[in-house]
């Protein structure tokens, strides 16, 4: 195989859809597997002009997942520039060549006329397409139209007969009739190329060997192959990735909640888990293991093992996978990742001292079995960082509003206050001692205590959890709940 070159060619829309990142990942994996090059190209011919922020969003998404590019707008490369709006002269050159050879022509139809033409086709039950009204204009007719100031776009003169056969590396052989294809616009009245034209020129100019992209572009490939023939370019290989669907099996969209890459980062997904999860959407490593390292995925990745049928973005599975990565991670590492989330919520100081970081690592170690996401620490487990946490419904109903709870909590607070050694072991001894004294089971003390100190009924070992909180905070929380819920009790 020649040196493999793939490209990720997003349009800078201001946000990056998780589906785009999936495409980028597969292009990157293919290049890395073969020791090839991965090129980043910004396709902004549809925009008035790209904004720097919109491009930053793309960089940010790729970097978050750890997809590095060998050539691109910021790093340059032998085929620079890598932003289409800066390559307009190159497209003009090729447009002129097609016009000269009669393989493209000027179209003077106005938007209103085009709409009428489409309407007429629809009325005859035919799919709307350009029927070629300007295909055979004489030089005189063109001159007359120009003279009245009619702007012209440029259309590609597509073959009226025959078929275009796409030999797709994932979707297999797909055949399109040329007669059904209306002549597409390749140059806009503004002088800018359209997507079809720019993509074909750039894939050639940038020596792209494999175009790997989303399935929705399969239909466009007919135009791209025909344009390559007209321009005398060799065709790259095509591989169209399966669609990604939401859990209701419709195309993944904003309706399904978060679709922007950075939403997932904000939700507390680890990039390595998302990398693994996205890789398995439409690609099968063979075998049943699902947790695979980045290196293993690169090593095993092939397009042959990609599926042609759509895959479902199962958020529950993504969270499960993230949880598996959390479990395998050291407390120190989780603490490092967690810090920005906590700081953003005002739950942790900036520039923490080393002992505070060591404490956070212990919290992470204790909680990681139960925390599928980094944000679990700022939501469900926020009681580690603040006294300001809610008591959930179950904690209230099952334990806090029981008539003897306030008394138990106060008795426990008194015992813990007297405790000299604040360790899980000593705390446990006090809790069990109190249960014995009251003649109740240990659970009758443990559960209300957990409900009061954490606001929930579930969590890690209570004694280890209490050990990680400050003694005076635990006592304060026990008394606070005792007071609050004593007030709430109905008077006898
Ligand atoms: N700019 C196109 C998009 O964002 C890229 C299509 C392609 O990869 O050819 O969908």
Short mmCIF file of C-alpha atoms and ligand atoms in Angstrom, two decimals:
data_model
loop_
_atom_site.label_atom_id
_atom_site.label_comp_id
_atom_site.label_asym_id
_atom_site.label_seq_id
_atom_site.Cartn_x
_atom_site.Cartn_y
_atom_site.Cartn_z
CA UNK A 1 0.00 0.00 0.00
CA UNK A 2 1.24 3.53 -0.66
CA UNK A 3 1.79 5.68 2.39
CA UNK A 4 -1.61 5.95 3.98
CA UNK A 5 -3.00 9.46 4.31
CA UNK A 6 -6.40 10.11 5.86
CA UNK A 7 -8.04 13.39 6.64
CA UNK A 8 -10.62 14.80 9.00
CA UNK A 9 -12.45 17.57 7.22
CA UNK A 10 -14.96 19.22 9.53
CA UNK A 11 -16.95 22.32 8.78
CA UNK A 12 -16.45 24.88 11.54
CA UNK A 13 -19.99 25.16 12.87
CA UNK A 14 -19.01 26.32 16.34
CA UNK A 15 -19.50 23.01 18.04
CA UNK A 16 -18.33 19.46 17.50
CA UNK A 17 -20.89 16.70 17.32
CA UNK A 18 -19.91 13.41 18.96
CA UNK A 19 -20.54 11.81 15.53
CA UNK A 20 -17.81 14.01 14.02
CA UNK A 21 -15.39 12.91 16.69
CA UNK A 22 -16.28 9.30 15.92
CA UNK A 23 -15.40 9.90 12.26
CA UNK A 24 -12.14 11.58 13.24
CA UNK A 25 -11.27 8.69 15.53
CA UNK A 26 -11.69 6.11 12.77
CA UNK A 27 -9.63 8.16 10.31
CA UNK A 28 -6.96 8.61 12.95
CA UNK A 29 -6.98 4.90 13.91
CA UNK A 30 -6.61 3.82 10.31
CA UNK A 31 -3.69 6.19 9.76
CA UNK A 32 -1.99 5.24 13.02
CA UNK A 33 -2.50 1.52 12.46
CA UNK A 34 -0.67 1.80 9.15
CA UNK A 35 1.94 4.26 10.34
CA UNK A 36 0.45 6.83 7.94
CA UNK A 37 -0.46 10.50 8.16
CA UNK A 38 -3.60 12.07 9.58
CA UNK A 39 -4.46 15.46 8.11
CA UNK A 40 -6.80 18.07 9.55
CA UNK A 41 -8.53 20.27 6.99
CA UNK A 42 -11.11 22.92 7.78
CA UNK A 43 -13.94 23.00 5.26
CA UNK A 44 -15.36 26.46 5.55
CA UNK A 45 -16.57 27.16 2.03
CA UNK A 46 -20.17 27.22 3.24
CA UNK A 47 -19.50 29.79 5.88
CA UNK A 48 -19.25 33.48 5.19
CA UNK A 49 -15.88 33.06 6.89
CA UNK A 50 -14.81 30.76 9.63
CA UNK A 51 -14.41 32.26 13.06
CA UNK A 52 -11.25 31.40 15.00
CA UNK A 53 -13.45 30.22 17.88
CA UNK A 54 -15.21 27.65 15.71
CA UNK A 55 -11.85 26.18 14.71
CA UNK A 56 -10.69 26.18 18.33
CA UNK A 57 -13.69 24.04 19.24
CA UNK A 58 -12.49 21.45 16.71
CA UNK A 59 -8.95 21.46 18.09
CA UNK A 60 -10.31 21.17 21.59
CA UNK A 61 -12.46 18.12 20.77
CA UNK A 62 -9.63 16.31 18.98
CA UNK A 63 -7.15 17.08 21.71
CA UNK A 64 -9.54 15.95 24.41
CA UNK A 65 -9.71 12.50 22.83
CA UNK A 66 -5.96 12.54 22.19
CA UNK A 67 -6.15 12.56 18.39
CA UNK A 68 -3.06 14.33 17.11
CA UNK A 69 -2.75 15.50 13.53
CA UNK A 70 0.37 15.50 11.39
CA UNK A 71 -0.70 18.34 9.10
CA UNK A 72 -3.26 21.03 9.67
CA UNK A 73 -3.95 24.76 9.86
CA UNK A 74 -1.96 25.27 13.04
CA UNK A 75 0.95 22.87 12.39
CA UNK A 76 1.22 23.47 8.64
CA UNK A 77 2.51 20.80 6.29
CA UNK A 78 3.56 20.26 2.68
CA UNK A 79 0.09 20.93 1.27
CA UNK A 80 -0.74 24.10 3.21
CA UNK A 81 -2.96 25.99 3.56
CA UNK A 82 -5.34 23.59 5.30
CA UNK A 83 -8.29 25.96 5.50
CA UNK A 84 -10.44 25.93 2.38
CA UNK A 85 -11.27 29.63 2.37
CA UNK A 86 -7.52 30.21 1.93
CA UNK A 87 -7.35 27.90 -1.10
CA UNK A 88 -9.79 29.63 -3.39
CA UNK A 89 -7.19 30.28 -6.11
CA UNK A 90 -6.48 26.57 -6.36
CA UNK A 91 -10.18 25.79 -6.87
CA UNK A 92 -10.51 28.59 -9.45
CA UNK A 93 -7.68 27.08 -11.42
CA UNK A 94 -9.43 23.72 -11.68
CA UNK A 95 -12.84 25.29 -12.28
CA UNK A 96 -11.38 27.20 -15.22
CA UNK A 97 -9.94 23.99 -16.59
CA UNK A 98 -13.31 22.20 -16.53
CA UNK A 99 -15.02 25.21 -18.12
CA UNK A 100 -12.44 25.32 -20.86
CA UNK A 101 -12.88 21.62 -21.58
CA UNK A 102 -16.66 21.97 -21.65
CA UNK A 103 -16.94 19.66 -18.64
CA UNK A 104 -18.54 22.45 -16.65
CA UNK A 105 -20.81 25.28 -17.70
CA UNK A 106 -22.22 28.54 -16.45
CA UNK A 107 -25.77 28.45 -15.15
CA UNK A 108 -27.75 31.68 -15.04
CA UNK A 109 -30.97 30.31 -13.54
CA UNK A 110 -32.22 32.43 -10.67
CA UNK A 111 -33.29 30.84 -7.36
CA UNK A 112 -36.94 31.49 -8.34
CA UNK A 113 -36.50 29.77 -11.70
CA UNK A 114 -34.81 26.82 -10.05
CA UNK A 115 -37.70 26.51 -7.64
CA UNK A 116 -40.19 26.56 -10.53
CA UNK A 117 -38.23 23.84 -12.31
CA UNK A 118 -38.19 21.69 -9.19
CA UNK A 119 -41.91 22.29 -8.66
CA UNK A 120 -42.65 21.16 -12.20
CA UNK A 121 -40.71 17.94 -11.62
CA UNK A 122 -42.49 17.31 -8.34
CA UNK A 123 -45.82 17.82 -10.07
CA UNK A 124 -44.86 15.03 -12.46
CA UNK A 125 -43.96 12.82 -9.52
CA UNK A 126 -40.23 13.04 -10.25
CA UNK A 127 -37.45 13.74 -7.76
CA UNK A 128 -36.28 17.37 -7.96
CA UNK A 129 -32.95 17.83 -9.71
CA UNK A 130 -31.42 20.28 -12.13
CA UNK A 131 -32.58 19.32 -15.61
CA UNK A 132 -29.93 21.18 -17.47
CA UNK A 133 -31.62 24.30 -18.81
CA UNK A 134 -28.31 26.16 -19.15
CA UNK A 135 -26.41 23.12 -20.44
CA UNK A 136 -26.62 24.13 -24.04
CA UNK A 137 -26.66 27.92 -23.98
CA UNK A 138 -24.96 29.47 -27.00
CA UNK A 139 -22.24 32.08 -26.57
CA UNK A 140 -24.74 34.74 -27.68
CA UNK A 141 -27.31 33.70 -25.13
CA UNK A 142 -24.70 33.74 -22.39
CA UNK A 143 -23.44 37.17 -23.45
CA UNK A 144 -27.00 38.51 -23.37
CA UNK A 145 -27.57 37.17 -19.86
CA UNK A 146 -24.30 38.64 -18.69
CA UNK A 147 -25.19 41.95 -20.24
CA UNK A 148 -28.31 42.20 -18.09
CA UNK A 149 -26.20 41.48 -15.04
CA UNK A 150 -27.35 37.92 -14.38
CA UNK A 151 -24.87 36.25 -12.01
CA UNK A 152 -23.75 32.78 -13.00
CA UNK A 153 -22.78 29.78 -10.96
CA UNK A 154 -20.80 26.89 -12.42
CA UNK A 155 -22.32 23.46 -12.84
CA UNK A 156 -20.60 20.18 -13.48
CA UNK A 157 -21.72 18.52 -16.71
CA UNK A 158 -22.43 15.01 -15.48
CA UNK A 159 -22.76 12.05 -17.86
CA UNK A 160 -26.34 11.44 -19.01
CA UNK A 161 -25.93 7.71 -19.24
CA UNK A 162 -24.10 4.91 -17.52
CA UNK A 163 -23.59 4.09 -13.91
CA UNK A 164 -21.16 5.06 -11.21
CA UNK A 165 -19.90 2.19 -9.13
CA UNK A 166 -18.58 2.92 -5.65
CA UNK A 167 -16.42 0.16 -4.20
CA UNK A 168 -16.70 1.13 -0.61
CA UNK A 169 -14.40 -0.58 1.88
CA UNK A 170 -17.19 -0.81 4.44
CA UNK A 171 -20.47 -0.54 2.55
CA UNK A 172 -19.43 -2.78 -0.32
CA UNK A 173 -20.34 -2.07 -3.93
CA UNK A 174 -22.94 0.64 -4.41
CA UNK A 175 -24.19 1.56 -7.88
CA UNK A 176 -25.81 4.84 -8.89
CA UNK A 177 -27.42 5.69 -12.23
CA UNK A 178 -25.85 8.77 -13.77
CA UNK A 179 -29.08 9.77 -15.50
CA UNK A 180 -30.67 10.48 -12.11
CA UNK A 181 -28.00 12.93 -11.11
CA UNK A 182 -28.75 16.56 -11.85
CA UNK A 183 -25.72 18.67 -12.71
CA UNK A 184 -24.45 19.86 -9.33
CA UNK A 185 -23.20 23.36 -8.68
CA UNK A 186 -19.43 23.30 -8.20
CA UNK A 187 -18.72 27.03 -8.25
CA UNK A 188 -20.97 29.53 -6.50
CA UNK A 189 -21.88 32.93 -7.89
CA UNK A 190 -19.63 34.36 -5.14
CA UNK A 191 -16.62 32.69 -6.75
CA UNK A 192 -16.33 30.18 -3.91
CA UNK A 193 -16.36 26.48 -4.74
CA UNK A 194 -19.05 24.25 -3.29
CA UNK A 195 -18.26 21.43 -0.90
CA UNK A 196 -18.24 18.84 -3.70
CA UNK A 197 -15.63 20.62 -5.69
CA UNK A 198 -13.36 21.70 -2.87
CA UNK A 199 -13.36 18.25 -1.33
CA UNK A 200 -12.35 16.57 -4.59
CA UNK A 201 -9.61 19.07 -5.35
CA UNK A 202 -8.22 18.96 -1.81
CA UNK A 203 -8.29 15.20 -1.47
CA UNK A 204 -6.25 15.08 -4.66
CA UNK A 205 -3.93 17.97 -3.86
CA UNK A 206 -3.32 16.65 -0.35
CA UNK A 207 -2.63 13.13 -1.65
CA UNK A 208 -5.35 11.58 0.49
CA UNK A 209 -5.36 7.82 -0.02
CA UNK A 210 -8.41 6.90 2.07
CA UNK A 211 -11.52 8.98 2.52
CA UNK A 212 -13.18 7.68 5.67
CA UNK A 213 -16.33 9.55 6.54
CA UNK A 214 -19.90 9.30 7.76
CA UNK A 215 -22.42 7.22 5.80
CA UNK A 216 -24.47 10.30 4.96
CA UNK A 217 -21.79 11.21 2.42
CA UNK A 218 -22.12 7.97 0.48
CA UNK A 219 -24.54 9.57 -1.98
CA UNK A 220 -22.09 12.43 -2.58
CA UNK A 221 -19.41 9.97 -3.61
CA UNK A 222 -21.02 9.52 -7.00
CA UNK A 223 -20.39 13.19 -7.76
CA UNK A 224 -16.89 12.98 -6.31
CA UNK A 225 -15.91 9.99 -8.45
CA UNK A 226 -17.30 11.64 -11.58
CA UNK A 227 -15.47 14.86 -10.80
CA UNK A 228 -12.23 12.95 -10.29
CA UNK A 229 -12.66 11.36 -13.72
CA UNK A 230 -13.36 14.73 -15.31
CA UNK A 231 -10.33 16.29 -13.67
CA UNK A 232 -8.09 13.31 -14.42
CA UNK A 233 -7.46 12.63 -10.73
CA UNK A 234 -6.99 9.13 -9.37
CA UNK A 235 -9.77 8.27 -6.90
CA UNK A 236 -8.91 7.64 -3.28
CA UNK A 237 -10.42 4.60 -1.58
CA UNK A 238 -13.69 5.29 0.18
CA UNK A 239 -14.97 3.91 3.45
CA UNK A 240 -18.30 5.15 4.76
CA UNK A 241 -18.80 4.61 8.45
CA UNK A 242 -22.12 3.41 9.79
CA UNK A 243 -24.59 5.94 11.12
CA UNK A 244 -24.74 6.51 14.84
CA UNK A 245 -28.24 6.33 16.24
CA UNK A 246 -29.72 7.40 19.54
CA UNK A 247 -31.28 4.81 21.81
CA UNK A 248 -34.63 5.24 20.06
CA UNK A 249 -32.86 4.28 16.80
CA UNK A 250 -33.25 7.69 15.18
CA UNK A 251 -30.17 9.61 14.05
CA UNK A 252 -28.23 10.93 17.05
CA UNK A 253 -29.22 14.54 17.48
CA UNK A 254 -29.72 17.22 20.08
CA UNK A 255 -33.00 15.57 20.99
CA UNK A 256 -31.00 12.80 22.61
CA UNK A 257 -29.39 15.19 25.05
CA UNK A 258 -25.72 16.00 24.87
CA UNK A 259 -24.25 15.62 21.41
CA UNK A 260 -21.40 18.08 21.60
CA UNK A 261 -18.06 16.51 22.46
CA UNK A 262 -17.32 18.97 25.24
CA UNK A 263 -20.69 18.18 26.85
CA UNK A 264 -19.34 14.70 27.47
CA UNK A 265 -16.18 16.12 28.93
CA UNK A 266 -18.28 18.33 31.16
CA UNK A 267 -20.41 15.40 32.22
CA UNK A 268 -17.30 13.82 33.63
CA UNK A 269 -16.38 11.25 31.02
CA UNK A 270 -12.73 10.29 30.90
CA UNK A 271 -11.29 10.74 27.41
CA UNK A 272 -9.68 7.29 27.47
CA UNK A 273 -13.04 5.68 28.20
CA UNK A 274 -14.74 7.71 25.46
CA UNK A 275 -11.97 6.70 23.07
CA UNK A 276 -12.62 3.02 23.83
CA UNK A 277 -16.39 3.46 23.70
CA UNK A 278 -16.42 5.32 20.37
CA UNK A 279 -13.98 2.83 18.82
CA UNK A 280 -16.44 0.03 19.51
CA UNK A 281 -19.28 1.91 17.81
CA UNK A 282 -19.22 0.26 14.41
CA UNK A 283 -15.94 -1.61 14.81
CA UNK A 284 -15.47 -5.01 16.35
CA UNK A 285 -12.10 -6.09 17.69
CA UNK A 286 -13.17 -9.72 17.45
CA UNK A 287 -13.66 -11.62 20.68
CA UNK A 288 -15.71 -10.45 23.58
CA UNK A 289 -13.46 -8.09 25.49
CA UNK A 290 -14.63 -4.55 25.50
CA UNK A 291 -12.07 -2.74 27.59
CA UNK A 292 -9.16 -2.19 25.28
CA UNK A 293 -6.26 0.17 25.63
CA UNK A 294 -5.52 2.82 23.06
CA UNK A 295 -2.48 0.84 21.86
CA UNK A 296 -4.48 -2.37 21.46
CA UNK A 297 -7.15 -0.56 19.50
CA UNK A 298 -4.59 1.00 17.17
CA UNK A 299 -2.91 -2.33 16.68
CA UNK A 300 -6.09 -4.28 15.96
CA UNK A 301 -8.02 -1.69 13.96
CA UNK A 302 -9.04 -2.59 10.41
CA UNK A 303 -11.74 -1.27 8.11
CA UNK A 304 -12.74 -4.85 7.27
CA UNK A 305 -13.89 -5.27 10.86
CA UNK A 306 -16.13 -2.20 10.61
CA UNK A 307 -19.82 -2.83 10.34
CA UNK A 308 -21.97 -1.37 7.58
CA UNK A 309 -25.09 -1.20 9.71
CA UNK A 310 -25.85 1.63 12.11
CA UNK A 311 -24.74 1.46 15.70
CA UNK A 312 -26.57 2.78 18.72
CA UNK A 313 -25.01 5.28 21.08
CA UNK A 314 -25.92 3.65 24.37
CA UNK A 315 -25.27 6.17 27.11
CA UNK A 316 -25.72 3.60 29.86
CA UNK A 317 -22.99 1.52 28.33
CA UNK A 318 -20.76 4.58 27.95
CA UNK A 319 -21.21 5.29 31.66
CA UNK A 320 -20.52 1.67 32.55
CA UNK A 321 -17.33 1.77 30.54
CA UNK A 322 -16.29 5.04 32.12
CA UNK A 323 -16.89 3.44 35.52
CA UNK A 324 -14.57 0.58 34.57
CA UNK A 325 -11.85 3.08 33.70
CA UNK A 326 -12.41 4.91 36.97
CA UNK A 327 -12.10 1.68 38.96
CA UNK A 328 -8.81 0.86 37.29
CA UNK A 329 -7.37 4.33 37.87
CA UNK A 330 -5.30 5.30 40.90
CA UNK A 331 -6.83 7.64 43.47
CA UNK A 332 -4.07 10.17 42.73
CA UNK A 333 -4.91 10.20 39.03
CA UNK A 334 -8.64 10.55 39.63
CA UNK A 335 -7.91 13.37 42.07
CA UNK A 336 -5.87 15.16 39.42
CA UNK A 337 -8.70 14.88 36.89
CA UNK A 338 -11.32 15.74 39.45
CA UNK A 339 -9.79 18.95 40.68
CA UNK A 340 -11.05 21.25 37.89
CA UNK A 341 -14.61 19.94 38.29
CA UNK A 342 -14.56 20.56 42.03
CA UNK A 343 -12.96 23.96 41.66
CA UNK A 344 -15.49 25.02 39.06
CA UNK A 345 -18.27 24.22 41.51
CA UNK A 346 -16.49 26.08 44.30
CA UNK A 347 -16.08 22.82 46.23
CA UNK A 348 -12.30 22.92 46.43
CA UNK A 349 -9.66 25.59 46.84
CA UNK A 350 -7.32 26.66 44.03
CA UNK A 351 -3.65 25.68 44.55
CA UNK A 352 -4.32 23.01 47.15
CA UNK A 353 -1.52 21.93 49.48
CA UNK A 354 -0.02 18.44 48.89
CA UNK A 355 -1.79 17.02 51.95
CA UNK A 356 -5.14 18.22 50.63
CA UNK A 357 -4.41 16.47 47.33
CA UNK A 358 -3.44 13.33 49.20
CA UNK A 359 -6.76 13.54 51.06
CA UNK A 360 -8.62 13.94 47.76
CA UNK A 361 -6.84 10.86 46.41
CA UNK A 362 -8.12 8.90 49.43
CA UNK A 363 -11.65 10.14 48.78
CA UNK A 364 -11.27 9.08 45.14
CA UNK A 365 -9.99 5.65 46.14
CA UNK A 366 -12.90 5.13 48.49
CA UNK A 367 -15.50 6.28 45.96
CA UNK A 368 -14.19 5.07 42.64
CA UNK A 369 -16.05 1.76 42.72
CA UNK A 370 -19.29 3.70 42.87
CA UNK A 371 -18.57 6.71 40.71
CA UNK A 372 -19.26 6.10 37.02
CA UNK A 373 -18.36 9.69 36.13
CA UNK A 374 -16.06 12.37 37.47
CA UNK A 375 -19.12 14.50 38.11
CA UNK A 376 -20.47 11.87 40.49
CA UNK A 377 -18.11 13.47 42.99
CA UNK A 378 -19.65 16.90 42.56
CA UNK A 379 -23.23 15.66 42.68
CA UNK A 380 -23.92 12.54 44.66
CA UNK A 381 -20.71 12.65 46.73
CA UNK A 382 -20.58 16.40 47.31
CA UNK A 383 -20.91 15.76 51.06
CA UNK A 384 -17.17 15.15 51.09
CA UNK A 385 -16.58 18.77 50.20
CA UNK A 386 -19.35 20.76 51.81
CA UNK A 387 -21.96 20.68 54.59
CA UNK A 388 -24.42 21.94 52.04
CA UNK A 389 -25.94 18.75 50.60
CA UNK A 390 -29.57 17.66 50.31
CA UNK A 391 -31.17 14.77 52.21
CA UNK A 392 -32.70 12.54 49.60
CA UNK A 393 -36.22 11.15 49.79
CA UNK A 394 -35.18 7.69 50.89
CA UNK A 395 -32.84 8.97 53.60
CA UNK A 396 -35.61 11.14 55.02
CA UNK A 397 -38.33 8.54 54.86
CA UNK A 398 -36.41 5.48 55.94
CA UNK A 399 -34.25 6.97 58.68
CA UNK A 400 -34.33 10.65 59.42
CA UNK A 401 -38.00 11.03 60.23
CA UNK A 402 -38.16 8.06 62.58
CA UNK A 403 -39.14 9.09 66.12
CA UNK A 404 -36.00 7.76 67.80
CA UNK A 405 -33.52 9.05 65.20
CA UNK A 406 -32.77 12.49 66.74
CA UNK A 407 -31.95 10.85 70.02
CA UNK A 408 -29.69 8.25 68.40
CA UNK A 409 -27.88 10.92 66.38
CA UNK A 410 -27.28 13.07 69.46
CA UNK A 411 -26.00 10.12 71.47
CA UNK A 412 -23.65 9.23 68.64
CA UNK A 413 -22.44 12.82 68.35
CA UNK A 414 -21.63 12.82 72.09
CA UNK A 415 -19.69 9.62 71.83
CA UNK A 416 -17.75 10.71 68.75
CA UNK A 417 -16.95 14.06 70.32
CA UNK A 418 -15.13 12.28 73.10
CA UNK A 419 -13.14 10.15 70.67
CA UNK A 420 -9.39 10.83 70.74
CA UNK A 421 -8.36 8.70 67.79
CA UNK A 422 -10.31 9.60 64.65
CA UNK A 423 -9.85 6.36 62.72
CA UNK A 424 -12.28 4.04 60.98
CA UNK A 425 -11.62 1.38 63.61
CA UNK A 426 -12.32 3.58 66.63
CA UNK A 427 -15.36 5.10 64.96
CA UNK A 428 -16.71 1.65 64.30
CA UNK A 429 -16.18 0.67 67.93
CA UNK A 430 -18.16 3.72 69.07
CA UNK A 431 -21.03 3.04 66.68
CA UNK A 432 -21.28 -0.58 67.75
CA UNK A 433 -20.90 0.38 71.40
CA UNK A 434 -23.83 2.76 71.10
CA UNK A 435 -26.00 0.16 69.40
CA UNK A 436 -25.30 -2.23 72.26
CA UNK A 437 -26.07 0.39 74.86
CA UNK A 438 -29.38 1.18 73.16
CA UNK A 439 -30.16 -2.50 72.68
CA UNK A 440 -30.59 -2.15 68.92
CA UNK A 441 -28.82 -3.67 65.93
CA UNK A 442 -25.73 -1.86 64.56
CA UNK A 443 -27.75 -0.98 61.46
CA UNK A 444 -30.12 1.07 63.60
CA UNK A 445 -27.23 3.43 64.27
CA UNK A 446 -25.29 3.08 61.02
CA UNK A 447 -28.16 3.92 58.68
CA UNK A 448 -29.41 7.09 60.39
CA UNK A 449 -25.80 8.21 60.77
CA UNK A 450 -25.14 7.77 57.05
CA UNK A 451 -28.40 9.52 56.19
CA UNK A 452 -27.49 12.47 58.42
CA UNK A 453 -23.85 12.83 57.39
CA UNK A 454 -24.23 12.19 53.64
CA UNK A 455 -27.90 12.78 52.89
CA UNK A 456 -28.19 9.39 51.18
CA UNK A 457 -28.73 5.76 52.08
CA UNK A 458 -26.00 4.32 49.88
CA UNK A 459 -22.26 4.79 49.70
CA UNK A 460 -18.95 3.27 50.68
CA UNK A 461 -18.06 1.81 54.07
CA UNK A 462 -19.47 4.29 56.59
CA UNK A 463 -16.54 4.10 58.96
CA UNK A 464 -13.98 4.80 56.26
CA UNK A 465 -16.10 7.59 54.93
CA UNK A 466 -16.39 9.21 58.38
CA UNK A 467 -12.66 8.87 58.86
CA UNK A 468 -12.13 11.02 55.77
CA UNK A 469 -14.37 13.77 57.09
CA UNK A 470 -13.25 16.09 59.88
CA UNK A 471 -14.38 14.98 63.33
CA UNK A 472 -16.03 18.30 64.17
CA UNK A 473 -17.89 18.29 60.81
CA UNK A 474 -19.35 14.86 61.47
CA UNK A 475 -20.49 15.90 64.95
CA UNK A 476 -21.97 19.10 63.57
CA UNK A 477 -23.86 17.20 60.87
CA UNK A 478 -25.24 14.66 63.32
CA UNK A 479 -26.53 17.39 65.65
CA UNK A 480 -27.83 19.49 62.82
CA UNK A 481 -29.92 16.59 61.47
CA UNK A 482 -31.06 15.70 64.99
CA UNK A 483 -32.33 19.26 65.50
CA UNK A 484 -33.90 19.57 62.08
CA UNK A 485 -35.73 16.28 62.17
CA UNK A 486 -36.78 16.57 65.81
CA UNK A 487 -38.62 19.74 64.77
CA UNK A 488 -40.24 17.90 61.88
CA UNK A 489 -41.60 15.10 64.07
CA UNK A 490 -45.30 15.27 64.81
CA UNK A 491 -45.91 16.22 68.49
CA UNK A 492 -47.34 13.41 70.64
N1 LIG B 1 -17.04 19.01 5.60
C1 LIG B 1 -17.73 17.77 5.50
C2 LIG B 1 -18.53 17.54 6.77
O1 LIG B 1 -18.27 18.19 7.77
C3 LIG B 1 -16.74 16.65 5.30
C4 LIG B 1 -17.23 15.60 4.42
C5 LIG B 1 -16.10 14.70 3.94
O2 LIG B 1 -15.42 14.13 4.81
O3 LIG B 1 -15.90 14.60 2.77
O4 LIG B 1 -19.43 16.76 6.80
#
